Coordinates of C-alpha atoms (C1' of nucleotides) in Angstrom, one line a residue:
Chain A
M104 CA -82.5 -197.9 -89.3
A105 CA -81.2 -197.3 -92.8
I106 CA -81.0 -193.7 -93.9
A107 CA -84.1 -192.9 -95.9
A108 CA -83.0 -191.3 -99.2
P109 CA -85.6 -188.7 -100.3
K110 CA -87.6 -189.8 -103.3
T111 CA -89.4 -186.6 -104.1
R112 CA -88.5 -182.9 -104.6
R113 CA -90.3 -182.2 -101.3
G114 CA -88.3 -184.8 -99.5
E115 CA -85.0 -183.4 -100.8
T116 CA -85.7 -179.9 -99.5
S117 CA -86.8 -181.3 -96.2
R118 CA -83.6 -183.3 -95.8
A119 CA -81.5 -180.3 -96.8
V120 CA -83.3 -177.9 -94.5
I121 CA -82.9 -180.2 -91.6
L122 CA -79.2 -180.8 -92.2
K123 CA -78.6 -177.1 -92.6
A124 CA -80.4 -176.4 -89.3
A125 CA -78.3 -179.0 -87.6
L126 CA -75.0 -177.8 -88.9
D127 CA -75.7 -174.3 -87.9
L128 CA -76.9 -175.2 -84.5
F129 CA -73.9 -177.6 -83.9
Q130 CA -71.6 -174.7 -84.7
E131 CA -73.5 -172.2 -82.6
H132 CA -74.1 -174.2 -79.5
G133 CA -72.1 -177.4 -79.7
Y134 CA -73.2 -180.9 -80.1
E135 CA -74.6 -181.7 -76.8
A136 CA -76.4 -178.4 -76.3
T137 CA -78.1 -178.8 -79.6
T138 CA -81.3 -180.8 -79.1
M139 CA -83.2 -182.7 -81.8
R140 CA -86.2 -180.6 -81.0
A141 CA -84.2 -177.4 -81.6
I142 CA -83.0 -178.7 -85.0
A143 CA -86.6 -179.6 -86.0
D144 CA -87.8 -176.2 -84.8
R145 CA -85.3 -174.2 -86.8
A146 CA -85.8 -176.4 -89.8
G147 CA -89.5 -175.8 -89.5
V148 CA -90.4 -179.5 -89.4
S149 CA -91.6 -181.8 -86.7
L150 CA -89.4 -183.8 -84.5
G151 CA -90.4 -187.0 -86.2
S152 CA -89.4 -185.7 -89.6
S153 CA -85.8 -185.3 -88.6
Y154 CA -85.7 -189.0 -87.7
H155 CA -87.2 -189.9 -91.1
Y156 CA -84.0 -188.7 -92.8
F157 CA -81.4 -189.2 -90.1
P158 CA -81.6 -192.3 -88.0
S159 CA -80.0 -190.6 -85.1
K160 CA -78.3 -187.5 -83.9
E161 CA -75.0 -189.1 -84.6
H162 CA -75.8 -189.5 -88.2
L163 CA -76.2 -185.8 -88.4
V164 CA -72.6 -185.4 -87.2
L165 CA -71.5 -187.7 -89.9
E166 CA -72.7 -185.2 -92.4
F167 CA -71.0 -182.6 -90.5
Y168 CA -67.7 -184.5 -91.0
R169 CA -68.3 -184.8 -94.7
H170 CA -68.9 -181.1 -94.8
T171 CA -65.6 -180.2 -93.2
H172 CA -63.8 -182.8 -95.2
E173 CA -65.0 -181.1 -98.4
L174 CA -63.9 -177.7 -97.1
H175 CA -60.5 -179.2 -96.3
A176 CA -60.1 -180.9 -99.7
A177 CA -61.0 -177.6 -101.4
A178 CA -58.6 -175.6 -99.3
I179 CA -55.6 -177.7 -100.1
A180 CA -56.2 -178.3 -103.7
P181 CA -54.0 -175.4 -104.9
L182 CA -51.2 -176.4 -102.6
L183 CA -51.3 -180.0 -103.8
S184 CA -51.2 -179.0 -107.5
R185 CA -48.4 -176.5 -107.0
E186 CA -46.0 -177.8 -104.4
K187 CA -43.7 -180.8 -104.8
D188 CA -41.9 -181.0 -101.5
L189 CA -43.3 -183.7 -99.3
S190 CA -42.6 -181.9 -96.1
T191 CA -44.3 -178.8 -97.3
R192 CA -47.3 -180.6 -98.7
L193 CA -47.8 -182.5 -95.5
R194 CA -47.4 -179.5 -93.3
G195 CA -49.8 -177.5 -95.4
T196 CA -52.3 -180.3 -95.4
I197 CA -52.4 -180.8 -91.7
R198 CA -52.3 -177.1 -91.0
A199 CA -55.3 -176.8 -93.2
V200 CA -57.1 -179.4 -91.2
V201 CA -57.0 -177.4 -88.0
V202 CA -57.7 -174.1 -89.8
T203 CA -60.7 -175.6 -91.5
C204 CA -62.0 -177.0 -88.2
E205 CA -61.3 -173.9 -86.2
P206 CA -64.9 -172.6 -86.3
F207 CA -66.0 -175.9 -84.8
H208 CA -63.4 -176.1 -82.1
A209 CA -66.0 -175.8 -79.3
V210 CA -68.0 -178.6 -80.9
A211 CA -65.1 -180.9 -81.6
G212 CA -64.6 -182.1 -78.1
S213 CA -68.0 -183.5 -77.6
I214 CA -67.9 -185.1 -81.0
F215 CA -64.6 -186.9 -80.6
S216 CA -65.8 -189.2 -78.0
T217 CA -68.6 -190.4 -80.3
V218 CA -66.1 -191.1 -83.0
A219 CA -63.9 -193.2 -80.7
N220 CA -66.9 -195.3 -79.6
P221 CA -66.6 -198.7 -81.3
A222 CA -70.3 -199.1 -81.3
S223 CA -71.0 -195.7 -83.0
P224 CA -71.8 -195.4 -86.6
L225 CA -69.3 -192.6 -86.5
N226 CA -66.4 -195.0 -85.7
P227 CA -64.0 -194.8 -88.6
F228 CA -62.8 -198.4 -88.1
G229 CA -65.9 -199.9 -89.5
G230 CA -69.2 -198.2 -89.2
A231 CA -71.1 -195.8 -91.5
A232 CA -68.1 -193.6 -91.3
K233 CA -65.7 -196.0 -93.1
P234 CA -66.4 -194.6 -96.6
L235 CA -65.5 -191.1 -95.5
R236 CA -62.4 -192.4 -93.8
D237 CA -61.4 -194.0 -97.0
E238 CA -61.7 -190.7 -98.8
V239 CA -59.5 -189.0 -96.3
V240 CA -56.9 -191.7 -96.5
E241 CA -57.0 -191.3 -100.3
L242 CA -56.3 -187.6 -99.9
Y243 CA -53.2 -188.5 -98.0
A244 CA -52.2 -190.9 -100.7
E245 CA -52.3 -187.9 -103.0
V246 CA -50.2 -185.8 -100.6
V247 CA -47.5 -188.5 -100.8
S248 CA -47.8 -189.6 -104.4
G249 CA -47.9 -186.1 -105.8
S250 CA -44.6 -185.2 -104.1
G251 CA -41.1 -185.6 -105.5
A252 CA -40.1 -187.8 -102.6
R253 CA -39.1 -191.3 -103.5
I254 CA -40.7 -193.5 -100.8
P255 CA -39.9 -197.2 -100.7
K256 CA -42.8 -199.2 -101.9
D257 CA -43.4 -201.1 -98.6
I258 CA -43.7 -197.9 -96.7
A259 CA -45.7 -196.0 -99.4
E260 CA -48.3 -198.7 -99.1
F261 CA -49.3 -197.9 -95.6
L262 CA -48.1 -194.3 -95.3
P263 CA -51.5 -192.7 -96.2
L264 CA -53.2 -194.7 -93.5
I265 CA -50.6 -193.7 -90.9
L266 CA -50.9 -190.1 -91.9
W267 CA -54.6 -190.3 -91.4
L268 CA -54.0 -191.6 -88.0
Y269 CA -51.5 -188.9 -87.3
Q270 CA -54.1 -186.3 -88.4
M271 CA -56.5 -187.8 -85.8
G272 CA -53.8 -187.4 -83.2
I273 CA -53.2 -183.8 -84.1
L274 CA -56.9 -183.1 -83.9
Y275 CA -57.1 -184.6 -80.5
F276 CA -54.3 -182.4 -79.3
W277 CA -55.9 -179.4 -81.0
I278 CA -59.2 -180.1 -79.1
F279 CA -57.3 -179.5 -75.8
D280 CA -55.3 -176.6 -77.1
R281 CA -56.3 -173.4 -75.3
S282 CA -53.4 -171.3 -76.5
P283 CA -54.1 -168.0 -78.3
G284 CA -54.6 -168.6 -82.0
R285 CA -54.1 -172.3 -81.4
L286 CA -50.4 -171.6 -81.8
R287 CA -49.3 -174.6 -79.9
T288 CA -51.0 -176.9 -82.3
L289 CA -49.4 -175.2 -85.2
E290 CA -46.0 -175.6 -83.6
V291 CA -46.6 -179.2 -82.9
I292 CA -47.6 -179.7 -86.5
D293 CA -44.5 -178.1 -87.9
E294 CA -42.3 -180.1 -85.6
T295 CA -44.0 -183.5 -86.2
T296 CA -44.3 -183.2 -90.0
E297 CA -40.6 -182.6 -90.3
L298 CA -40.0 -185.4 -88.0
I299 CA -42.1 -187.8 -90.0
V300 CA -40.3 -187.0 -93.2
R301 CA -37.0 -187.4 -91.5
L302 CA -37.9 -190.7 -90.1
I303 CA -39.0 -191.9 -93.5
S304 CA -35.6 -191.2 -94.9
L305 CA -33.9 -192.8 -91.9
A306 CA -35.9 -196.0 -92.5
N307 CA -33.5 -196.8 -95.3
L308 CA -30.6 -197.3 -92.8
P309 CA -29.4 -200.9 -92.7
V310 CA -29.5 -201.0 -88.9
L311 CA -33.2 -200.0 -89.0
R312 CA -34.1 -202.5 -91.7
G313 CA -35.2 -205.2 -89.2
S314 CA -37.4 -202.9 -87.1
R315 CA -38.8 -201.4 -90.3
N316 CA -39.9 -204.8 -91.6
R317 CA -41.4 -205.7 -88.3
I318 CA -43.3 -202.5 -88.0
L319 CA -44.7 -202.8 -91.5
G320 CA -45.5 -206.4 -91.0
L321 CA -47.4 -205.5 -87.9
I322 CA -49.4 -202.8 -89.7
K323 CA -50.1 -205.1 -92.6
D324 CA -51.4 -207.7 -90.3
I325 CA -53.6 -205.3 -88.3
V326 CA -55.0 -203.6 -91.4
E327 CA -55.7 -206.6 -93.6
R328 CA -57.3 -209.0 -91.2
P329 CA -61.0 -208.1 -90.7
Q330 CA -62.5 -207.3 -87.3
G331 CA -59.6 -205.9 -85.6
Chain B
M207 CA -71.1 -181.8 -58.1
A208 CA -68.3 -183.0 -55.8
I209 CA -68.4 -186.6 -54.7
A210 CA -70.0 -186.7 -51.3
A211 CA -67.9 -188.8 -49.0
P212 CA -70.0 -190.8 -46.6
K213 CA -69.8 -189.4 -43.1
T214 CA -71.5 -192.1 -41.2
R215 CA -71.4 -195.9 -41.0
R216 CA -74.8 -196.0 -42.6
G217 CA -73.5 -193.8 -45.5
E218 CA -70.5 -196.0 -46.0
T219 CA -72.6 -199.1 -46.5
S220 CA -74.9 -197.3 -48.8
R221 CA -72.1 -196.1 -51.0
A222 CA -70.6 -199.6 -51.0
V223 CA -73.8 -201.3 -51.9
I224 CA -74.5 -198.9 -54.7
L225 CA -71.0 -199.4 -56.1
K226 CA -71.2 -203.1 -56.0
A227 CA -74.6 -203.1 -57.7
A228 CA -73.2 -200.9 -60.4
L229 CA -70.0 -203.0 -61.0
D230 CA -72.1 -206.1 -61.2
L231 CA -74.6 -204.7 -63.6
F232 CA -71.9 -203.1 -65.8
Q233 CA -70.3 -206.5 -66.1
E234 CA -73.6 -208.3 -66.7
H235 CA -75.2 -206.0 -69.2
G236 CA -72.7 -203.4 -70.3
Y237 CA -72.5 -199.7 -69.6
E238 CA -75.3 -198.3 -71.7
A239 CA -77.7 -201.1 -70.9
T240 CA -77.3 -200.5 -67.2
T241 CA -79.7 -197.8 -66.0
M242 CA -79.3 -195.8 -62.9
R243 CA -82.7 -197.0 -61.9
A244 CA -81.5 -200.6 -62.2
I245 CA -78.5 -199.9 -60.1
A246 CA -80.6 -198.2 -57.4
D247 CA -83.0 -201.1 -57.5
R248 CA -80.4 -203.8 -57.1
A249 CA -78.7 -201.8 -54.4
G250 CA -82.0 -201.5 -52.6
V251 CA -81.9 -197.7 -52.4
S252 CA -83.7 -195.0 -54.2
L253 CA -82.6 -193.4 -57.4
G254 CA -81.7 -190.2 -55.6
S255 CA -79.4 -191.9 -53.2
S256 CA -77.1 -193.1 -56.0
Y257 CA -76.7 -189.5 -57.0
H258 CA -75.9 -188.5 -53.5
Y259 CA -72.7 -190.6 -53.6
F260 CA -71.9 -190.5 -57.3
P261 CA -72.4 -187.3 -59.2
S262 CA -73.0 -189.1 -62.4
K263 CA -73.1 -192.5 -64.1
E264 CA -69.6 -191.8 -65.4
H265 CA -68.2 -191.4 -61.9
L266 CA -69.4 -195.0 -61.3
V267 CA -67.2 -196.1 -64.2
L268 CA -64.3 -194.3 -62.6
E269 CA -64.6 -196.7 -59.7
F270 CA -64.8 -199.5 -62.1
Y271 CA -61.4 -198.5 -63.5
R272 CA -59.9 -198.3 -60.1
H273 CA -61.2 -201.8 -59.4
T274 CA -59.6 -203.3 -62.5
H275 CA -56.4 -201.3 -61.9
E276 CA -56.1 -202.9 -58.5
L277 CA -56.7 -206.3 -59.9
H278 CA -54.0 -205.7 -62.4
A279 CA -51.5 -204.3 -60.0
A280 CA -52.0 -207.4 -57.8
A281 CA -51.7 -209.7 -60.7
I282 CA -48.3 -208.5 -61.8
A283 CA -46.7 -208.0 -58.4
P284 CA -45.0 -211.4 -58.4
L285 CA -43.7 -210.9 -61.9
L286 CA -42.3 -207.5 -61.0
S287 CA -40.5 -208.7 -58.0
R288 CA -39.0 -211.8 -59.7
E289 CA -38.2 -210.9 -63.2
K290 CA -35.4 -208.5 -64.3
D291 CA -35.6 -208.5 -68.1
L292 CA -37.3 -205.4 -69.3
S293 CA -38.9 -207.1 -72.3
T294 CA -40.3 -209.9 -70.2
R295 CA -41.6 -207.5 -67.6
L296 CA -43.2 -205.3 -70.1
R297 CA -44.8 -208.2 -72.0
G298 CA -46.1 -209.7 -68.8
T299 CA -47.5 -206.4 -67.6
I300 CA -49.4 -205.7 -70.8
R301 CA -50.6 -209.2 -71.2
A302 CA -51.9 -209.0 -67.6
V303 CA -53.9 -205.9 -68.6
V304 CA -55.9 -207.6 -71.2
V305 CA -56.3 -210.8 -69.2
T306 CA -57.5 -208.8 -66.2
C307 CA -60.0 -206.9 -68.4
E308 CA -61.2 -209.9 -70.2
P309 CA -64.4 -210.3 -68.1
F310 CA -65.3 -206.8 -69.0
H311 CA -64.6 -207.0 -72.7
A312 CA -68.3 -206.5 -73.7
V313 CA -68.4 -203.4 -71.5
A314 CA -65.2 -201.9 -72.6
G315 CA -66.3 -200.7 -75.9
S316 CA -69.1 -198.4 -74.6
I317 CA -66.8 -197.1 -71.9
F318 CA -63.9 -196.2 -74.1
S319 CA -65.7 -193.4 -75.8
T320 CA -66.5 -191.8 -72.5
V321 CA -62.8 -191.9 -71.6
A322 CA -61.9 -190.2 -74.8
N323 CA -64.3 -187.4 -74.3
P324 CA -62.3 -184.3 -73.2
A325 CA -65.3 -183.1 -71.3
S326 CA -65.8 -186.2 -69.3
P327 CA -64.5 -186.7 -65.8
L328 CA -63.1 -189.9 -67.0
N329 CA -60.8 -188.3 -69.4
P330 CA -57.3 -189.1 -68.2
F331 CA -55.8 -185.9 -69.5
G332 CA -57.2 -183.8 -66.8
G333 CA -60.4 -184.7 -65.1
A334 CA -61.3 -186.7 -62.1
A335 CA -59.4 -189.6 -63.7
K336 CA -56.0 -188.0 -63.5
P337 CA -55.0 -189.4 -60.1
L338 CA -55.8 -192.9 -61.3
R339 CA -53.8 -192.3 -64.5
D340 CA -50.8 -191.1 -62.4
E341 CA -51.0 -194.4 -60.5
V342 CA -50.9 -196.4 -63.7
V343 CA -48.0 -194.3 -65.0
E344 CA -46.2 -195.0 -61.7
L345 CA -46.7 -198.7 -62.2
Y346 CA -45.0 -198.5 -65.6
A347 CA -42.2 -196.5 -64.0
E348 CA -41.7 -199.5 -61.7
V349 CA -41.7 -201.9 -64.7
V350 CA -38.8 -199.9 -66.2
S351 CA -36.9 -199.0 -63.1
G352 CA -37.0 -202.5 -61.7
S353 CA -35.5 -204.0 -64.8
G354 CA -31.8 -204.5 -65.4
A355 CA -32.0 -202.4 -68.5
R356 CA -29.9 -199.3 -68.6
I357 CA -32.1 -196.6 -70.1
P358 CA -30.7 -193.2 -70.9
K359 CA -32.0 -190.7 -68.5
D360 CA -33.8 -188.5 -71.0
I361 CA -35.7 -191.4 -72.3
A362 CA -36.4 -192.9 -68.8
E363 CA -38.0 -189.7 -67.8
F364 CA -40.9 -190.0 -70.3
L365 CA -40.9 -193.7 -70.9
P366 CA -43.6 -194.6 -68.3
L367 CA -46.0 -192.1 -69.8
I368 CA -45.4 -193.5 -73.2
L369 CA -45.9 -197.0 -72.0
W370 CA -49.2 -195.9 -70.4
L371 CA -50.3 -194.5 -73.8
Y372 CA -49.1 -197.7 -75.5
Q373 CA -51.3 -199.7 -73.0
M374 CA -54.3 -197.5 -74.0
G375 CA -53.6 -198.3 -77.7
I376 CA -53.4 -202.0 -77.0
L377 CA -56.7 -201.8 -75.1
Y378 CA -58.4 -200.1 -78.0
F379 CA -57.2 -202.8 -80.3
W380 CA -58.3 -205.4 -77.9
I381 CA -61.8 -203.9 -77.8
F382 CA -62.2 -204.7 -81.5
D383 CA -60.5 -208.1 -81.3
R384 CA -63.0 -210.8 -82.0
S385 CA -60.5 -213.6 -82.4
P386 CA -60.9 -216.7 -80.3
G387 CA -59.2 -216.3 -76.9
R388 CA -58.3 -212.8 -78.0
L389 CA -55.2 -214.4 -79.5
R390 CA -54.6 -211.6 -82.0
T391 CA -54.2 -209.1 -79.2
L392 CA -51.7 -211.3 -77.4
E393 CA -49.7 -211.7 -80.7
V394 CA -49.7 -207.9 -81.2
I395 CA -48.5 -207.4 -77.6
D396 CA -45.6 -209.9 -78.0
E397 CA -44.6 -208.2 -81.2
T398 CA -44.9 -204.6 -80.0
T399 CA -43.2 -205.1 -76.7
E400 CA -40.1 -206.6 -78.3
L401 CA -40.2 -203.8 -80.8
I402 CA -40.3 -201.1 -78.1
V403 CA -37.4 -202.5 -76.3
R404 CA -35.4 -202.8 -79.5
L405 CA -36.2 -199.2 -80.5
I406 CA -35.0 -198.0 -77.1
S407 CA -31.7 -199.6 -77.6
L408 CA -31.5 -198.3 -81.2
A409 CA -32.1 -194.8 -79.8
N410 CA -28.4 -194.7 -78.9
L411 CA -27.2 -194.7 -82.5
P412 CA -25.5 -191.5 -83.4
V413 CA -27.6 -191.1 -86.6
L414 CA -30.8 -191.2 -84.5
R415 CA -29.5 -188.7 -81.9
G416 CA -31.1 -185.8 -83.7
S417 CA -34.5 -187.3 -84.0
R418 CA -34.4 -188.7 -80.5
N419 CA -33.8 -185.3 -79.1
R420 CA -36.5 -183.8 -81.2
I421 CA -39.0 -186.4 -80.1
L422 CA -38.1 -186.1 -76.5
G423 CA -38.3 -182.3 -76.7
L424 CA -41.7 -182.5 -78.3
I425 CA -43.0 -184.8 -75.6
K426 CA -41.5 -182.7 -72.8
D427 CA -43.2 -179.6 -74.3
I428 CA -46.5 -181.3 -74.6
V429 CA -46.5 -182.9 -71.2
E430 CA -45.2 -180.0 -69.2
R431 CA -47.2 -177.1 -70.4
P432 CA -50.7 -177.1 -68.8
Q433 CA -53.9 -177.3 -70.8
G434 CA -52.8 -179.4 -73.8
Chain C
dC250 C1' -113.6 -186.4 -110.0
dG251 C1' -112.4 -190.3 -107.0
dC252 C1' -109.4 -194.1 -106.0
dT253 C1' -105.0 -195.9 -104.6
dC254 C1' -100.5 -196.0 -103.2
dT255 C1' -96.3 -194.3 -101.6
dA256 C1' -93.6 -190.7 -99.6
dG257 C1' -93.7 -187.7 -96.2
dT258 C1' -95.3 -185.6 -91.7
dT259 C1' -96.8 -185.4 -87.1
dG260 C1' -96.8 -185.3 -82.1
dA261 C1' -97.8 -188.2 -78.3
dA262 C1' -95.5 -191.7 -75.7
dC263 C1' -91.5 -193.9 -73.8
dA264 C1' -86.8 -194.6 -71.5
dT265 C1' -83.4 -192.8 -69.0
dG266 C1' -79.8 -189.4 -66.9
dT267 C1' -80.2 -185.8 -63.7
dT268 C1' -82.1 -182.3 -60.3
dC269 C1' -84.2 -180.9 -56.1
dA270 C1' -87.1 -179.7 -52.3
dA271 C1' -89.1 -182.1 -48.9
dA272 C1' -89.1 -186.0 -45.6
dT273 C1' -86.6 -189.0 -42.6
dC274 C1' -83.1 -190.6 -39.6
dA275 C1' -79.5 -190.6 -36.0
dA276 C1' -76.8 -188.8 -32.6
dG277 C1' -75.4 -185.3 -29.5
dA278 C1' -76.9 -181.4 -26.4
dT279 C1' -80.0 -179.6 -23.0
Chain D
dA156 C1' -87.5 -187.0 -23.2
dT157 C1' -87.2 -183.3 -26.4
dC158 C1' -84.8 -180.5 -29.4
dT159 C1' -81.3 -179.4 -32.9
dT160 C1' -78.5 -180.3 -36.6
dG161 C1' -76.6 -182.3 -40.3
dA162 C1' -76.4 -186.5 -43.0
dT163 C1' -79.2 -189.4 -45.6
dT164 C1' -83.1 -190.8 -48.3
dT165 C1' -86.8 -190.2 -51.3
dG166 C1' -89.6 -189.9 -55.5
dA167 C1' -91.7 -186.6 -58.3
dA168 C1' -90.4 -183.6 -62.0
dC169 C1' -87.6 -182.4 -66.0
dA170 C1' -84.9 -182.7 -70.4
dT171 C1' -83.9 -185.0 -74.3
dG172 C1' -82.9 -189.0 -77.7
dT173 C1' -85.9 -192.2 -79.9
dT174 C1' -90.0 -194.9 -81.6
dC175 C1' -94.3 -195.5 -83.7
dA176 C1' -99.0 -195.6 -85.2
dA177 C1' -101.9 -192.5 -87.3
dC178 C1' -102.5 -188.9 -90.6
dT179 C1' -101.8 -185.9 -94.9
dA180 C1' -100.1 -184.8 -99.6
dG181 C1' -99.7 -185.5 -104.0
dA182 C1' -99.0 -188.1 -108.1
dG183 C1' -100.7 -191.5 -111.4
dC184 C1' -104.7 -193.6 -113.3
dG185 C1' -109.4 -194.7 -114.7

DNA sequence: CGCTCTAGTTGAACATGTTCAAATCAAGAT
DNA sequence: ATCTTGATTTGAACATGTTCAACTAGAGCG
């Protein structure tokens, strides 16, 4: 069950070559159309060997995620170090998500369902994918904290998590988007990022204080109690 | 590919007996643990016969949904005809969802992922499941319209769809809920339904007018353009 | 060199969703 | 009664994710 970490030079190359074959094939033919046998073939190893390093096909997707996450993080690094305006940082970050994922658009659909499955190791709410999720949330923490915006402390505490969730929503929309150049998704991103920043500033209004506290209390409760 | 509607008495009973076997087995052992062969066995027909009436295992789940939807609609009928307070109607309706689904809690997890899959016929955003989704949205339209609340027209137009989405969110939370008697979910329902009603009333504030229009415009755009 | 031990490798075997061509059935027409 | 036709039924065959017991490679050691 547990992922077998390679313990020799030979093992390392085997694992690497299997992973590369899988990533290439996922991109070429999509997740479902890529068979474990095809992966093993292209990697030049036997079917059994793939299972020695990756407990399941889903675990290979997990590495796929990590791969795109690293591309994404690298892509927005310049923006994050240069730009101070929260709205611009957020827009640039989310735009970069869909741009980075664009080569995998055809794959994304079949993958999303696996992610949503509570029983899957890919489920971000508490499987093998949790560490990666935490990294992404951390990235959004940086988007917020590196900006000049003064965010109330109670909001700032959960904002990164909410933005991660928001990103998932955008990705789900993007999966369905058939518009040329995926323009609709970009429009929705522009509109929603501005909206989010606006709502954050509105949250300071006295009339909204009550609802704000209730929403934050709810989130706090959901996040901090285990198993739910 | 298309669902073969039975054309004889004999065919009708076959279809019915297959469906009943499937529903029972899903409930007893969950979705994944139930094999098509087991369904055919219990129904007393051959494997091929099941595929004559249901193009895939997923299509059997679709019927499962319809089944619970009908239970749910029946369960809340008295409430909807008696109660006029929107908050109470909404709370009762959503509570009834999780109560109705409670016997299937163990199954629900494995099913949810299928629903989220854009390629699945179960995907409510435009597969075979769309008609059923429309029925559920219609039910929420009744929850709103039958209440004494005066909802602005622009909000009322999309509120049922939003409430359907909200119900999906609650169900996803419920799937993870391991608390005794699923009490946490009920708490979250009480809190969120009140919050929703409160936010609707707040939407009339002049300061929120701009954001309200933008949000509604966004929803309108997303809903009304095809493919996305 | 030969032994041992662990990591790595293999491919046959299994389970299960799905397909399909052939067989069977039932009812109406002749 | 026999034939025809379309619906229904069947089970073998296929594809593919996964498991596992046997086998190989190679390093460390005497």
